[in-house]
Structure formats: C-alpha cells, structure tokens
PDB file of C-alpha atoms and ligand atoms in Angstrom:
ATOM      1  CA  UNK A   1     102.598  84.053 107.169  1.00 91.00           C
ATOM      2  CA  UNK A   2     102.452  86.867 109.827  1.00 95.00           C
ATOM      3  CA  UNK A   3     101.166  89.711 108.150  1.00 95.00           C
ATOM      4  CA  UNK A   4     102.158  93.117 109.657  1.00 95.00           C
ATOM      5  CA  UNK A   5     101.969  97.170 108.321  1.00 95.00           C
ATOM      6  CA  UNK A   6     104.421  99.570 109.037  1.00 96.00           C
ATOM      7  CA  UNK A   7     103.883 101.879 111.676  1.00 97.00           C
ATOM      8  CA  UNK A   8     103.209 105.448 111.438  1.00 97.00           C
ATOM      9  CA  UNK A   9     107.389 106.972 110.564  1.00 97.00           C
ATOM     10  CA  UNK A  10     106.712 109.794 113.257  1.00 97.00           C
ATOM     11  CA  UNK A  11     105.881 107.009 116.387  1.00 97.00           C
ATOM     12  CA  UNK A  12     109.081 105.056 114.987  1.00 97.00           C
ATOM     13  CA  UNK A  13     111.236 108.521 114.943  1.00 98.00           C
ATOM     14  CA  UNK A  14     110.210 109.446 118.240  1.00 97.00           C
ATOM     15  CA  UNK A  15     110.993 106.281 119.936  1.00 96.00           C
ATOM     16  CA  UNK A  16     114.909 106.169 118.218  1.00 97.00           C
ATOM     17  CA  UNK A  17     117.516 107.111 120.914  1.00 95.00           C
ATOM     18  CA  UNK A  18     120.961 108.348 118.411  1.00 96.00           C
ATOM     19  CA  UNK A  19     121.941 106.208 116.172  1.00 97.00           C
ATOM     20  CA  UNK A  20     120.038 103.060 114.536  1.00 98.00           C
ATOM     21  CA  UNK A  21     120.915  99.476 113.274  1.00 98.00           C
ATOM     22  CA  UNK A  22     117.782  98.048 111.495  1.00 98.00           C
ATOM     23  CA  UNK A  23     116.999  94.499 111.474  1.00 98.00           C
ATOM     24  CA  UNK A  24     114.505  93.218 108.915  1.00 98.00           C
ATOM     25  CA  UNK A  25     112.717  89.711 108.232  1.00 97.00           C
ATOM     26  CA  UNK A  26     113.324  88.016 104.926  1.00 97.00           C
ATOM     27  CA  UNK A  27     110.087  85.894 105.341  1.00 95.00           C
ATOM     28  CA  UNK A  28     106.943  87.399 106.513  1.00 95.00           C
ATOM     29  CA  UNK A  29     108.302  90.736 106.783  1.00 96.00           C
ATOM     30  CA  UNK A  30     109.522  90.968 103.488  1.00 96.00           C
ATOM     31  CA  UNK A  31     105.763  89.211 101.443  1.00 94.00           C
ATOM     32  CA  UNK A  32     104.232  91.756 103.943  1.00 94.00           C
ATOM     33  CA  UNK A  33     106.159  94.730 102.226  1.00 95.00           C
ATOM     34  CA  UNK A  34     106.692  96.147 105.343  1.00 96.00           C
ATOM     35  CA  UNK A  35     110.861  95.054 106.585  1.00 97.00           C
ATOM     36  CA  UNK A  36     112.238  92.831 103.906  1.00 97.00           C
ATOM     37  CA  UNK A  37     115.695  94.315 102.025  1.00 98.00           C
ATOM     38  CA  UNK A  38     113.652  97.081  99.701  1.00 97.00           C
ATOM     39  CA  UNK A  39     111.955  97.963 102.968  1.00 98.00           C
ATOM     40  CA  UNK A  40     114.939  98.186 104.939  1.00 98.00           C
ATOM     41  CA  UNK A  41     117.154 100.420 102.688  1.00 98.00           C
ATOM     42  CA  UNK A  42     114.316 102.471 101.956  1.00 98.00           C
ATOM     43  CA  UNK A  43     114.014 103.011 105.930  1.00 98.00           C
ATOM     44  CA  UNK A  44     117.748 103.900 105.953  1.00 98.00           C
ATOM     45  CA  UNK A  45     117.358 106.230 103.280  1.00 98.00           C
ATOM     46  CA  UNK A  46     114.397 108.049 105.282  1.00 98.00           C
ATOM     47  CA  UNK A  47     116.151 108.279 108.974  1.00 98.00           C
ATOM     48  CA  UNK A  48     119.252 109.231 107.259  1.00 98.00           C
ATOM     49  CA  UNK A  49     117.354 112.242 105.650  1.00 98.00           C
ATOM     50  CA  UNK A  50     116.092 112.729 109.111  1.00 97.00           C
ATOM     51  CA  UNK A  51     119.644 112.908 110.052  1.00 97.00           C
ATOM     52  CA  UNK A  52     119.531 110.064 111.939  1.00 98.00           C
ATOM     53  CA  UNK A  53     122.613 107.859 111.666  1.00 98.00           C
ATOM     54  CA  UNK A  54     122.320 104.396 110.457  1.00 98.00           C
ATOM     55  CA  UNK A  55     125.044 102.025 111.757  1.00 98.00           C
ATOM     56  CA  UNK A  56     124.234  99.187 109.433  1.00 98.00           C
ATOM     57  CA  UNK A  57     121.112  97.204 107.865  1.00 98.00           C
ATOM     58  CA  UNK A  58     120.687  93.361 107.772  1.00 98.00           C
ATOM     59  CA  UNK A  59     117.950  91.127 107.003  1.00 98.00           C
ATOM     60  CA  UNK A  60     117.495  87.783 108.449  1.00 97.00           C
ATOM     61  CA  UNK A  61     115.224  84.925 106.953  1.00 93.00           C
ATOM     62  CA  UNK A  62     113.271  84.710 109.890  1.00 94.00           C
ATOM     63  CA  UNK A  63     113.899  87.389 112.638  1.00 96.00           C
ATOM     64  CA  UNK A  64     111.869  84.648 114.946  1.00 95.00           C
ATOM     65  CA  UNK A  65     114.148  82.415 115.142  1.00 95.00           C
ATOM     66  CA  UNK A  66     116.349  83.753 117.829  1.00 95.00           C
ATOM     67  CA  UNK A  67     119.365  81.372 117.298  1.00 95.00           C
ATOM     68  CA  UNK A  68     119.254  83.023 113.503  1.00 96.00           C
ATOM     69  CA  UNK A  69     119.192  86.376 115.615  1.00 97.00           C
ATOM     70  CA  UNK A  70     121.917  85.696 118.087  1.00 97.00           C
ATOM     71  CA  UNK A  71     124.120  84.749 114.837  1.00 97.00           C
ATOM     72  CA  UNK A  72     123.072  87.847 113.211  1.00 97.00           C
ATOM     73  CA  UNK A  73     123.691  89.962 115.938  1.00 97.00           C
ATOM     74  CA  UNK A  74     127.073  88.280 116.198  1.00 97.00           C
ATOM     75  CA  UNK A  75     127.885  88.599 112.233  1.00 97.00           C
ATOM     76  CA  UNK A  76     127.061  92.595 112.983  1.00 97.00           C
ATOM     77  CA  UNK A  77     129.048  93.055 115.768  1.00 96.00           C
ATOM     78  CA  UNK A  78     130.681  96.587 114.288  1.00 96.00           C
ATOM     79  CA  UNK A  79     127.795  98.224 113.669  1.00 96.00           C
ATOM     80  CA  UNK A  80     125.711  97.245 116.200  1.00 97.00           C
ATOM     81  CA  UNK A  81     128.595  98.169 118.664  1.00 95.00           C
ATOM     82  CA  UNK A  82     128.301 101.667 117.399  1.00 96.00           C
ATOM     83  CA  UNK A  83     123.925 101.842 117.882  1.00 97.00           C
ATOM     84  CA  UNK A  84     122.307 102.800 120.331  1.00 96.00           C
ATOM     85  CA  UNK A  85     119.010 101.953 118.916  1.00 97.00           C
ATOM     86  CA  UNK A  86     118.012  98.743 117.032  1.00 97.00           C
ATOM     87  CA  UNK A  87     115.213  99.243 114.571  1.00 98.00           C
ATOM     88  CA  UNK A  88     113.124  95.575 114.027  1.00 97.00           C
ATOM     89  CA  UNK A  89     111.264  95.597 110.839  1.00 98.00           C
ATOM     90  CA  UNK A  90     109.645  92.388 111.707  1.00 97.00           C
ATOM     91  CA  UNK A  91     106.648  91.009 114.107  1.00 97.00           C
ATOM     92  CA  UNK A  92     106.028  91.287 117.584  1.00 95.00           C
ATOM     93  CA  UNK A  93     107.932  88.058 117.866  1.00 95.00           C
ATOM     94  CA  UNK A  94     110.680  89.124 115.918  1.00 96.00           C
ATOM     95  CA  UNK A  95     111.438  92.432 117.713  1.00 96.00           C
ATOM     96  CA  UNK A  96     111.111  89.914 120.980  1.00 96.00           C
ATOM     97  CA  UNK A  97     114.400  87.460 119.623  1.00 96.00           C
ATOM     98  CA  UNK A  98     115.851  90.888 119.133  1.00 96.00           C
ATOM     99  CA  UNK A  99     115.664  91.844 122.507  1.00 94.00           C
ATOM    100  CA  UNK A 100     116.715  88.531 123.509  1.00 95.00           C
ATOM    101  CA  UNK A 101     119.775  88.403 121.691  1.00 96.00           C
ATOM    102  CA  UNK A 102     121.063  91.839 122.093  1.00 96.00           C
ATOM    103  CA  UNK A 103     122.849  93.585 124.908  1.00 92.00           C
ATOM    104  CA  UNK A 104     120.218  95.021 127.262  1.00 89.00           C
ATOM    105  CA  UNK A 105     122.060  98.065 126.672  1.00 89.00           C
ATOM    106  CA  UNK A 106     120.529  98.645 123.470  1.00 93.00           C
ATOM    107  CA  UNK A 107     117.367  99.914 123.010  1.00 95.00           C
ATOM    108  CA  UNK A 108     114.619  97.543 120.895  1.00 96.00           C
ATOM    109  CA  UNK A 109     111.979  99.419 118.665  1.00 97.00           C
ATOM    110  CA  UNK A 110     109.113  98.127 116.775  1.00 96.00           C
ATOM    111  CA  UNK A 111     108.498  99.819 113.254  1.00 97.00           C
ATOM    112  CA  UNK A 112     105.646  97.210 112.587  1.00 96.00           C
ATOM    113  CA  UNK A 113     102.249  96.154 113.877  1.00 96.00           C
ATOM    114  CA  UNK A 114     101.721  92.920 113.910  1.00 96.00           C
ATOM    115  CA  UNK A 115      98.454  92.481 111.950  1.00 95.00           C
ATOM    116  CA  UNK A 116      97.284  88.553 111.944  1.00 95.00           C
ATOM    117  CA  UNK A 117      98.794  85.094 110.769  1.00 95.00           C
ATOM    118  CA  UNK A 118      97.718  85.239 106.971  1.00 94.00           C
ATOM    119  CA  UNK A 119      97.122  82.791 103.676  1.00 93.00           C
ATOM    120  CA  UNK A 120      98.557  84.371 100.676  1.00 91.00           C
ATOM    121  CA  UNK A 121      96.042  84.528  97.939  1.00 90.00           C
ATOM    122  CA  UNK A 122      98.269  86.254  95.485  1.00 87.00           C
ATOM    123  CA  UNK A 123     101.221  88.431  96.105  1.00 78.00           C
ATOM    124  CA  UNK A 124      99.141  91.352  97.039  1.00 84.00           C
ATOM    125  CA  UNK A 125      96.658  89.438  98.964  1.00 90.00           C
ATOM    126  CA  UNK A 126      96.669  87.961 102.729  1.00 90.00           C
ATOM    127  CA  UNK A 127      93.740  86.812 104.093  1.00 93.00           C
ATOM    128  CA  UNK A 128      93.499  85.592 107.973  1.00 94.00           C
ATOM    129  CA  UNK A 129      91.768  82.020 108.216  1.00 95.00           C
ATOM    130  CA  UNK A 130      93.383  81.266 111.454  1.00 95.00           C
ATOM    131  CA  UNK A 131      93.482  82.829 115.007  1.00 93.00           C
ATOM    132  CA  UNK A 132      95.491  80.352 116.650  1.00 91.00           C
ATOM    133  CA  UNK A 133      93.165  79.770 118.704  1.00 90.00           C
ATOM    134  CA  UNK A 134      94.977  76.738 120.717  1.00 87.00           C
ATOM    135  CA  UNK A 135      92.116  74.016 120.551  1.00 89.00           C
ATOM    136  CA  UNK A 136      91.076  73.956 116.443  1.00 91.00           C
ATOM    137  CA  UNK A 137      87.444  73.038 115.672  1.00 94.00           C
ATOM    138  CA  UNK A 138      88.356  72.740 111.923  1.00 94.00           C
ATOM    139  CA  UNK A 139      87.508  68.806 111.938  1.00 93.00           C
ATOM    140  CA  UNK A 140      83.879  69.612 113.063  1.00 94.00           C
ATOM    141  CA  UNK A 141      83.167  72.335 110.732  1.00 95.00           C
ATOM    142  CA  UNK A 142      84.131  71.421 107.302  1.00 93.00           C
ATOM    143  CA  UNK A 143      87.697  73.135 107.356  1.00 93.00           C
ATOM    144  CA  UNK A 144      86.244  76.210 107.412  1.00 95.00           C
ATOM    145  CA  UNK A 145      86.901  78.574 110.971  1.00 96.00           C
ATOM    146  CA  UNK A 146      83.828  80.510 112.966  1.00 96.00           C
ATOM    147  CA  UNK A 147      86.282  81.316 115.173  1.00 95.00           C
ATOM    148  CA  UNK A 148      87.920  83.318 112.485  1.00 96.00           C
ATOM    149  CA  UNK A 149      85.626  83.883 109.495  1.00 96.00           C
ATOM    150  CA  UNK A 150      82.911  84.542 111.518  1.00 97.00           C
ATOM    151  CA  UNK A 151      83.180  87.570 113.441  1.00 96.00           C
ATOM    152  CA  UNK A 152      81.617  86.404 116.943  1.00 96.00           C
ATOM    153  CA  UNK A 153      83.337  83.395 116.593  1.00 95.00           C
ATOM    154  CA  UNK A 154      80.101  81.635 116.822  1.00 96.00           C
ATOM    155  CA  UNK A 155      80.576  77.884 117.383  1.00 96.00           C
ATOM    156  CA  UNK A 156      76.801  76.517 117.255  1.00 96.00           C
ATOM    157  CA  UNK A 157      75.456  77.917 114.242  1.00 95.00           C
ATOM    158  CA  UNK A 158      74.802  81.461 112.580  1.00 95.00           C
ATOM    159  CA  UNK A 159      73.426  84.469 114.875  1.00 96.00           C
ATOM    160  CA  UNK A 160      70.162  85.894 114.087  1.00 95.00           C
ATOM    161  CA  UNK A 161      71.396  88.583 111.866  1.00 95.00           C
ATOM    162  CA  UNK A 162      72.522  86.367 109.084  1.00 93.00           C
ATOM    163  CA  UNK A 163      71.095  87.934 106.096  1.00 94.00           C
ATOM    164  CA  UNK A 164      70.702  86.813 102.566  1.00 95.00           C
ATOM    165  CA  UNK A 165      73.590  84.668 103.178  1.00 96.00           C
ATOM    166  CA  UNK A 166      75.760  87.388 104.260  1.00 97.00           C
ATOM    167  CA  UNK A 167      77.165  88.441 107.553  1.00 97.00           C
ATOM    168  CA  UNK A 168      75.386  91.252 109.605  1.00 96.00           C
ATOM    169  CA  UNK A 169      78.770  92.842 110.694  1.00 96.00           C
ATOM    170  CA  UNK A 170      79.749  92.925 106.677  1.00 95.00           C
ATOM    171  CA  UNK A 171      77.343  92.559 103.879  1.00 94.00           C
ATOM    172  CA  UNK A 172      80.455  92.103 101.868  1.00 95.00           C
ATOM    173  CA  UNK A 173      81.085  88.866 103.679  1.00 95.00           C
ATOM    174  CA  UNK A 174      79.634  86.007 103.473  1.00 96.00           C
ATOM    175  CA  UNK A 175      78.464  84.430 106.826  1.00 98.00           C
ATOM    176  CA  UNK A 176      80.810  81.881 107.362  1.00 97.00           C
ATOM    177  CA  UNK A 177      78.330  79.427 109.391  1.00 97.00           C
ATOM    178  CA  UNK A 178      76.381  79.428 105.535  1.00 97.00           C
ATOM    179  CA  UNK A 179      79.835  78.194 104.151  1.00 96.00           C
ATOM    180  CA  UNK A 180      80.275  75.834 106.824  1.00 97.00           C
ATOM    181  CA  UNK A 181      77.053  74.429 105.936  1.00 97.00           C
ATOM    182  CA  UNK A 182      77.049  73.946 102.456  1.00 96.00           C
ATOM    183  CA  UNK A 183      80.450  72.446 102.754  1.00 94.00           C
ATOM    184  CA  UNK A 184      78.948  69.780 105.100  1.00 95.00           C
ATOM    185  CA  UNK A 185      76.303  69.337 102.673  1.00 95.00           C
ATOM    186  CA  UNK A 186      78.380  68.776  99.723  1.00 95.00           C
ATOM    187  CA  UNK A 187      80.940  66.478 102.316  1.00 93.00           C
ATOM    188  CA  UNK A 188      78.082  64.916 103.322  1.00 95.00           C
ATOM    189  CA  UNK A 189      79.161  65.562 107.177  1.00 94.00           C
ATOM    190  CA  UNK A 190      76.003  67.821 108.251  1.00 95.00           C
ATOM    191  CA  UNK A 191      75.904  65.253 111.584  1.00 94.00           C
ATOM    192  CA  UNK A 192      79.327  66.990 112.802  1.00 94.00           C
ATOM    193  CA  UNK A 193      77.591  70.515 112.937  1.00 94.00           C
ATOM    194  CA  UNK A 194      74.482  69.326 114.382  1.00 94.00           C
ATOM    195  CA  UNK A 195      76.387  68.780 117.398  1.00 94.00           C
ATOM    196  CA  UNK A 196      76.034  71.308 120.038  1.00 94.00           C
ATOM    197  CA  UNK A 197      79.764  72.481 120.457  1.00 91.00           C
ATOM    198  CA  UNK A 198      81.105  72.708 124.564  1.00 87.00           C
ATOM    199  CA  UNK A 199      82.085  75.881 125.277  1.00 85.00           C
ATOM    200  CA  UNK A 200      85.544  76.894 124.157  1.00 82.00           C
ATOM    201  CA  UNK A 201      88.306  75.870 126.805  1.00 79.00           C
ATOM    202  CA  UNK A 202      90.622  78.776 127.072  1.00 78.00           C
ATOM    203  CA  UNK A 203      92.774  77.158 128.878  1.00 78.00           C
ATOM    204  CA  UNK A 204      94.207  75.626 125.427  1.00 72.00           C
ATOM    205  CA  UNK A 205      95.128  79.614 124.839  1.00 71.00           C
ATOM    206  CA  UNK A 206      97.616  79.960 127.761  1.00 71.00           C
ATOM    207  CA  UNK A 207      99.618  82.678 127.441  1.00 73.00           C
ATOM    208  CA  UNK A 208     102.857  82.594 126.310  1.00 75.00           C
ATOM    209  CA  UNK A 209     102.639  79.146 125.063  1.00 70.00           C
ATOM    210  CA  UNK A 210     105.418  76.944 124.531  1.00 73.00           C
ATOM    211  CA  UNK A 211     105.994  74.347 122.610  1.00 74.00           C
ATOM    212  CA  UNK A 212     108.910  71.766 123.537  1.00 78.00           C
ATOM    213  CA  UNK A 213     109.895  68.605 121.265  1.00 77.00           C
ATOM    214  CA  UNK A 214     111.119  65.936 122.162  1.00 75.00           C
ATOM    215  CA  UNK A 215     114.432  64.253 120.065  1.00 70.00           C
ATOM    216  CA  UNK A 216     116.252  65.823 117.113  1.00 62.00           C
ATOM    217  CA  UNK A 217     115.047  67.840 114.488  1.00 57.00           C
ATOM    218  CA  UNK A 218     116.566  67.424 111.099  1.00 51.00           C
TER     219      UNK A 218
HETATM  220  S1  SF4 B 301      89.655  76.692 115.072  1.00 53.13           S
HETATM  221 FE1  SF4 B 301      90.232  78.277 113.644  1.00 53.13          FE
HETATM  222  S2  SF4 B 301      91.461  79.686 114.885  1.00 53.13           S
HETATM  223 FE2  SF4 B 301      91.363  77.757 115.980  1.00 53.13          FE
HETATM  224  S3  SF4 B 301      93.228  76.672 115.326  1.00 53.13           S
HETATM  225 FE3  SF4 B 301      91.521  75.971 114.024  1.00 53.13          FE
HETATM  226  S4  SF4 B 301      91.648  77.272 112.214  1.00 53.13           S
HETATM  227 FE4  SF4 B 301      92.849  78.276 113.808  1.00 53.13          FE
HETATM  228  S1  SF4 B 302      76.085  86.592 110.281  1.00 53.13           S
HETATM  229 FE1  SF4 B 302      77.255  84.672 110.296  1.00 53.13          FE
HETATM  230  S2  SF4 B 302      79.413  85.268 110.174  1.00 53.13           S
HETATM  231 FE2  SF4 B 302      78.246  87.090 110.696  1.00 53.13          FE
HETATM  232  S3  SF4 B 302      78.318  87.210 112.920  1.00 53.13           S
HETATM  233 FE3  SF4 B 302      76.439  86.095 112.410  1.00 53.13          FE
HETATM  234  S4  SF4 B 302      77.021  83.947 112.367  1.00 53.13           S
HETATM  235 FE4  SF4 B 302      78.923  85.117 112.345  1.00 53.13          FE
END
C-alpha cells in the first residue's frame, strides 16, 4: 500500500490554472484517506467554495495503472474537455499515468505526497517495512529489514549507539538489528547474520526501473 498525506490546500490552489477535473485512487489513495470518493467530493466541495469550478470527479481503482487511466480519461471525455486543470488525488505514480494519458494540453497537479509503501496494521495504521530497495536482504536477516527498520540501514550488525535495546535515533524504537537477532535465535539461523554482508549494489536501484514479463497475464 502506498501511503501518501494530502498536501497543504494553499500549494494545491496555487498551482490550479481555471477550472479542475479531480482524479482520485480507489486503492491506496482511498485506505490512505487522502483521494478516495469521500476525499474527492470533499475536495470539490472546498475549490468550489474557493470558486473554483469543478468539471467533474472520478475515482479509479488504481490511478497506476495507466491503461485503467487512459479508459478513465476516455469514460470522462465531457468534463475533462471542459478543464483546464486535472487534480490527481493519488501517488507520485498515479499523477504520472495521468499525465500520460491526458492531452499535454492539460495541466497535471499533485494534491498528495507520496509518503512510503506501507503494511496496514489496522485501518488507522500504516507502517513502512519496505524501501524497495531493489536487491532484498530479507532471507539473511530473519524477515526483518535494516534497510528499513533500522534507520542507517545498517547491514552488519547494530551501531554503537544501540541502547537498552532501543535505537539511538528513537528510544521509542526498538533497534531493529536486536530484533533481527533474537529472531535468528529463536529460527535458529544466527550463522546467516554472522556473515559479513558485501556492500549494497546500487546498481539493483536503477532509476526508473522497469519491469517487463514475458507471456500472458491472466
Ligand atoms: S531488503 Fe528491505 S527494503 Fe530491500 S526489498 Fe527487502 S524488505 Fe524491501
Ligand atoms: S540503534 Fe539499531 S536501529 Fe538504531 S541506528 Fe543503530 S543499529 Fe540502526
């Protein structure tokens, strides 16, 4: 689940050009509070007040998938005809199939910021346990992620500041290389973390990544 917060209203007011179309995301948008359909009408009902005129609304599953966009954007021809602005109540990579699919005419905003790829713990809870990092060291370190949890991303073992158990950038927080290790006690797979771990290789993090399959996909 991307999690994302909404962005400050005056930064998304300033950066609408007439009138607005708002697309939100039914998926991560929408657990995140921040563009599913309560979101989006109450976003119309705010720019409207503004005096701001809002050409339509629509909410797609999952504003990343661009064909879902291009279908959308076909679906809401009328009203997106009449915007000059569309709003995207979504993630980065949602606004991005937005400005894919639409006219280059039309101008893309943001109203979000993406935050981080979150578990949900409960429906007011999202926790990040994964960077997408590109090259995952989970296998080696009990299923729990340094390069998340802890917040050097430490791959060899806790720093020096560990203290009581906790981490020295948050006594709140556990250190994650003292979860790591009792987890590997209990799993009985301490051997994987006495390895010394190489360097990370960034070059599993290329930017942009893509990721092309091969045959159908039902
Ligand atoms: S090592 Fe951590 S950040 Fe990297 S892919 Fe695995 S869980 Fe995600
Ligand atoms: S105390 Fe533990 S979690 Fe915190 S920075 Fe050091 S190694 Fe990482």
């Amino acid at each position: 689940m991307i999690v994302s917060k909404q962005k400050e209203l005056d930064e998304i007011i300033k950066k609408i050009k007439g009138s607005v179309f708002i697309f939100g995301c039914g998926i991560c948008s929408d657990t995140s509070r921040t563009g599913g359909p309560k979101e989006v009408e109450a976003m119309k009902g705010i720019l409207s007040g503004k005096n701001i005129v809002v050409e339509g609304t629509y909410v797609i599953d999952a504003m990343c998938h661009i064909q879902k966009v291009r279908k959308a954007v076909r679906d809401n021809k009328e009203g997106l005809s009449k915007a000059q602005t569309v709003l995207v109540l979504s993630c980065g990579s949602g606004v991005q199939s937005a400005v894919a699919a639409l006219p280059v005419g039309i101008k893309v905003v943001s109203g979000v910021d993406t935050m981080f790829l979150g578990n949900i713990e409960s429906l007011s809870s999202l926790k990040e346990m994964c960077s997408l990092c590109g090259k995952c060291v989970l296998n080696e370190t009990g299923g729990i992620c340094p390069v998340t949890l802890c917040p050097k991303g430490l791959l060899n073992g806790p720093c020096g500041g560990m203290k009581n158990y906790k981490c020295e950038i948050d006594e709140n927080m556990d250190c994650a290389w003292v979860k790591i290790y009792e987890r590997s006690v209990i799993q009985n797979t301490l051997e994987d973390i006495k390895k010394t771990a190489k360097p990370r290789d960034y070059s599993a993090k290329k930017p942009a990544a893509t990721l092309k399959f091969t045959g159908s996909h039902k």
